[in-house]
PDB file of C-alpha atoms in Angstrom:
ATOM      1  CA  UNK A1071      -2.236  -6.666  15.679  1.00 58.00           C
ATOM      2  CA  UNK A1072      -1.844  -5.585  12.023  1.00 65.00           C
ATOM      3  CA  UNK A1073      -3.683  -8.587   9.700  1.00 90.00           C
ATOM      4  CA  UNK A1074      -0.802  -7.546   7.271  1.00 96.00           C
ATOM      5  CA  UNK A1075       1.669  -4.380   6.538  1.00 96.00           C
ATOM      6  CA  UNK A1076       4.414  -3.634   3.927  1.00 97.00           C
ATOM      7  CA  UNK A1077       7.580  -1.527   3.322  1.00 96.00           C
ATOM      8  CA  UNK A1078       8.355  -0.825  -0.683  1.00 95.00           C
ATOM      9  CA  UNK A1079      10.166   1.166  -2.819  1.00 94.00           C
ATOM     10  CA  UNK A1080       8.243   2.309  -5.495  1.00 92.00           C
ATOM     11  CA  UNK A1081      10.977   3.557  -7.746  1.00 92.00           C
ATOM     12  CA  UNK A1082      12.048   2.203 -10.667  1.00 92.00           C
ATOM     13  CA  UNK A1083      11.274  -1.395 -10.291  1.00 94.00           C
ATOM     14  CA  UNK A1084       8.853  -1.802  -7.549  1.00 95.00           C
ATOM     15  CA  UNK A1085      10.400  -4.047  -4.480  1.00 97.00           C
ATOM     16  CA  UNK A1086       8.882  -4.999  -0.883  1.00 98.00           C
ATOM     17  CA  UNK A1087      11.703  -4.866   1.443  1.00 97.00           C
ATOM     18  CA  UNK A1088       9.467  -5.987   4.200  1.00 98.00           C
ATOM     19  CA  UNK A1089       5.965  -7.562   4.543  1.00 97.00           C
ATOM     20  CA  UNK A1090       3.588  -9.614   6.480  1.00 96.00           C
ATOM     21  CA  UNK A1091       0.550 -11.390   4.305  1.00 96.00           C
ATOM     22  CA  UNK A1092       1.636  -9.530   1.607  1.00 97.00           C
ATOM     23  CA  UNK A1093       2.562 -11.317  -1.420  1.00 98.00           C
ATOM     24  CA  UNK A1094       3.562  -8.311  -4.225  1.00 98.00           C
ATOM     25  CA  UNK A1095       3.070  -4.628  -5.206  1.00 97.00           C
ATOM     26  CA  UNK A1096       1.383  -4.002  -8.496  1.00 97.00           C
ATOM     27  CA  UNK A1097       2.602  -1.120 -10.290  1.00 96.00           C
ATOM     28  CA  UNK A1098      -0.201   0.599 -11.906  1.00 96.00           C
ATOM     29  CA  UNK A1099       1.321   3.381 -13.327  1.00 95.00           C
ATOM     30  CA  UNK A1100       2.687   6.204 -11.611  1.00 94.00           C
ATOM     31  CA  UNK A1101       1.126   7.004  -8.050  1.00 91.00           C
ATOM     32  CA  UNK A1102      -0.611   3.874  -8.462  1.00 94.00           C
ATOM     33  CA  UNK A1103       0.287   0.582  -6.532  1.00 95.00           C
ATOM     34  CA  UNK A1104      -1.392  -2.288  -5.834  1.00 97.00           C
ATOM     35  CA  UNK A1105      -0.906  -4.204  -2.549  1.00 97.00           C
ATOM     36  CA  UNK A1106      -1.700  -7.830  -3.105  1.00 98.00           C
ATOM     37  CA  UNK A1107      -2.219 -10.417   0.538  1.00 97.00           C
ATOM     38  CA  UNK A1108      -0.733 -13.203   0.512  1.00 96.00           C
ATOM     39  CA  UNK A1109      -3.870 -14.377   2.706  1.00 94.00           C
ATOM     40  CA  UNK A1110      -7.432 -12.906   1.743  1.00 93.00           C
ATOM     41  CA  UNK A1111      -9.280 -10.975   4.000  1.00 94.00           C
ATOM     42  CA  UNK A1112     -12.435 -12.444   5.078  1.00 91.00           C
ATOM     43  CA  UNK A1113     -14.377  -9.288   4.701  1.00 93.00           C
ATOM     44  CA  UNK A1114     -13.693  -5.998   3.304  1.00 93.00           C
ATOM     45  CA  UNK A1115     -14.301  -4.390   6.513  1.00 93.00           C
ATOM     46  CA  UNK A1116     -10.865  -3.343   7.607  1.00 95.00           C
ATOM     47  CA  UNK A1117      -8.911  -0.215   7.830  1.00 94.00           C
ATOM     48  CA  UNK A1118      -6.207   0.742   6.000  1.00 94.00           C
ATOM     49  CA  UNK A1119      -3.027   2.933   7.304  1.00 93.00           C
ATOM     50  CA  UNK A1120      -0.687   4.349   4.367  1.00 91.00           C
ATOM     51  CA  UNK A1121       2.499   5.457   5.307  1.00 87.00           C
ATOM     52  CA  UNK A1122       4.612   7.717   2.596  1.00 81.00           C
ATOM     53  CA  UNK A1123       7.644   9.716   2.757  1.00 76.00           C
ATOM     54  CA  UNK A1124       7.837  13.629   3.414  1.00 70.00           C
ATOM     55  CA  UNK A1125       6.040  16.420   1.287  1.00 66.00           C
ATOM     56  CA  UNK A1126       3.686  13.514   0.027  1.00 75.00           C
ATOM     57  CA  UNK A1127       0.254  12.545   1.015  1.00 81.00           C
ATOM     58  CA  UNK A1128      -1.570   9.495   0.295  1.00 83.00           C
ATOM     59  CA  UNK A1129      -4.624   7.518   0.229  1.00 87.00           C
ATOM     60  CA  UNK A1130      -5.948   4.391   0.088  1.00 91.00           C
ATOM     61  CA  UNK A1131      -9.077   2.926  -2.533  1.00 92.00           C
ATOM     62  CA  UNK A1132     -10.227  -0.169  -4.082  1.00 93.00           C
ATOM     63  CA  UNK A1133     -10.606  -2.363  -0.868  1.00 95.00           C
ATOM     64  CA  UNK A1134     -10.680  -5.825  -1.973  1.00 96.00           C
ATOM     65  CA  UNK A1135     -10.447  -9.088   0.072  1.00 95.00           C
ATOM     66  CA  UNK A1136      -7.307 -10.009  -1.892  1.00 96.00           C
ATOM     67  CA  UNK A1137      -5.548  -6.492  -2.179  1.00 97.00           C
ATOM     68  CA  UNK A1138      -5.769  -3.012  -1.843  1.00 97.00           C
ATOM     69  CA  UNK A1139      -4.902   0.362  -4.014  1.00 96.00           C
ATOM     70  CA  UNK A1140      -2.078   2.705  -2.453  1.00 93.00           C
ATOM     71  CA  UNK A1141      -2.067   6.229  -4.073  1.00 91.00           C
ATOM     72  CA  UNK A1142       1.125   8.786  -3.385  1.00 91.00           C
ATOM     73  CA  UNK A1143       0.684  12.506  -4.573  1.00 88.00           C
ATOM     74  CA  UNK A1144       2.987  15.375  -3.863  1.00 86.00           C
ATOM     75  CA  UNK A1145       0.951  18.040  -2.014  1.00 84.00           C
ATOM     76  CA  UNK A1146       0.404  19.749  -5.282  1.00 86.00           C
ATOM     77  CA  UNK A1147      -1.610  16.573  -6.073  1.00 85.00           C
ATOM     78  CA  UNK A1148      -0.125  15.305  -8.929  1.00 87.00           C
ATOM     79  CA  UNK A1149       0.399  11.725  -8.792  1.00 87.00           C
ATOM     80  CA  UNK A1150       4.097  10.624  -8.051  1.00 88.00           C
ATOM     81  CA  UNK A1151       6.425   7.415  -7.478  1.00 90.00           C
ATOM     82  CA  UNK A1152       7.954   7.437  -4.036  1.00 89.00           C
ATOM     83  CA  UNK A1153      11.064   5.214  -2.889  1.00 89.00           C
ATOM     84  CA  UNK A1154       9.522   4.819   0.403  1.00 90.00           C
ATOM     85  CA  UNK A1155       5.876   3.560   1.028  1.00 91.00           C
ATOM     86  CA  UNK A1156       3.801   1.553   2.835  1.00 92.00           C
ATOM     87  CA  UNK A1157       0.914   0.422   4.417  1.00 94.00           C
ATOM     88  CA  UNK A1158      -0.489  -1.367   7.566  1.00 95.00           C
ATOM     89  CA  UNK A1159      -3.765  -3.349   7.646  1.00 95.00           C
ATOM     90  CA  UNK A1160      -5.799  -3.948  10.456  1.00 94.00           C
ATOM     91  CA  UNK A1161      -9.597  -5.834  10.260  1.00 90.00           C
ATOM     92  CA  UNK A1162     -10.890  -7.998   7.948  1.00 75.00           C
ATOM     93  CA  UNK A1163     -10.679 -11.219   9.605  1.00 71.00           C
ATOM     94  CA  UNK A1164     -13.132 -13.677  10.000  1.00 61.00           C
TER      95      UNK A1164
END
């Protein structure tokens, strides 16, 4: 059972168009969003599934018990904004 997930578009203004513990996306700058629970994680200890659109790759850093860092990049590797991303969370409870 996920301990939280999203769905944004991080276009233009950033907007969650479906969540679970999630409360709002940072925008950090391009390629750069931050996914912020609504509920903390008791521990740091989860895992952390990104999910971006095609002819993109992504990764995850900056595990917190509050949020969580969500970084899109076209294959080339060059950071870049996507209109449809998200992630699923799974751990971290007490």
């Amino acid at each position: 059972i996920p301990t939280a997930w999203v769905n944004f578009n991080g276009t233009g203004t950033v907007a969650i168009r479906d969540s679970e513990n999630v409360s709002s996306i940072t925008d950090n700058g391009v390629g750069n969003y931050e996914v912020n629970f609504a509920t903390a994680m008791a521990n740091t200890n989860y895992i952390a599934v990104p999910t971006i659109q095609n002819n993109r790759v992504t990764g995850v850093s900056a595990y917190a018990t509050t949020s969580i860092r969500v970084l899109p990049r076209l294959l080339s590797g060059t950071t870049n904004d996507t209109d449809l991303s998200g992630v699923i969370i799974l751990g971290g409870q007490a």
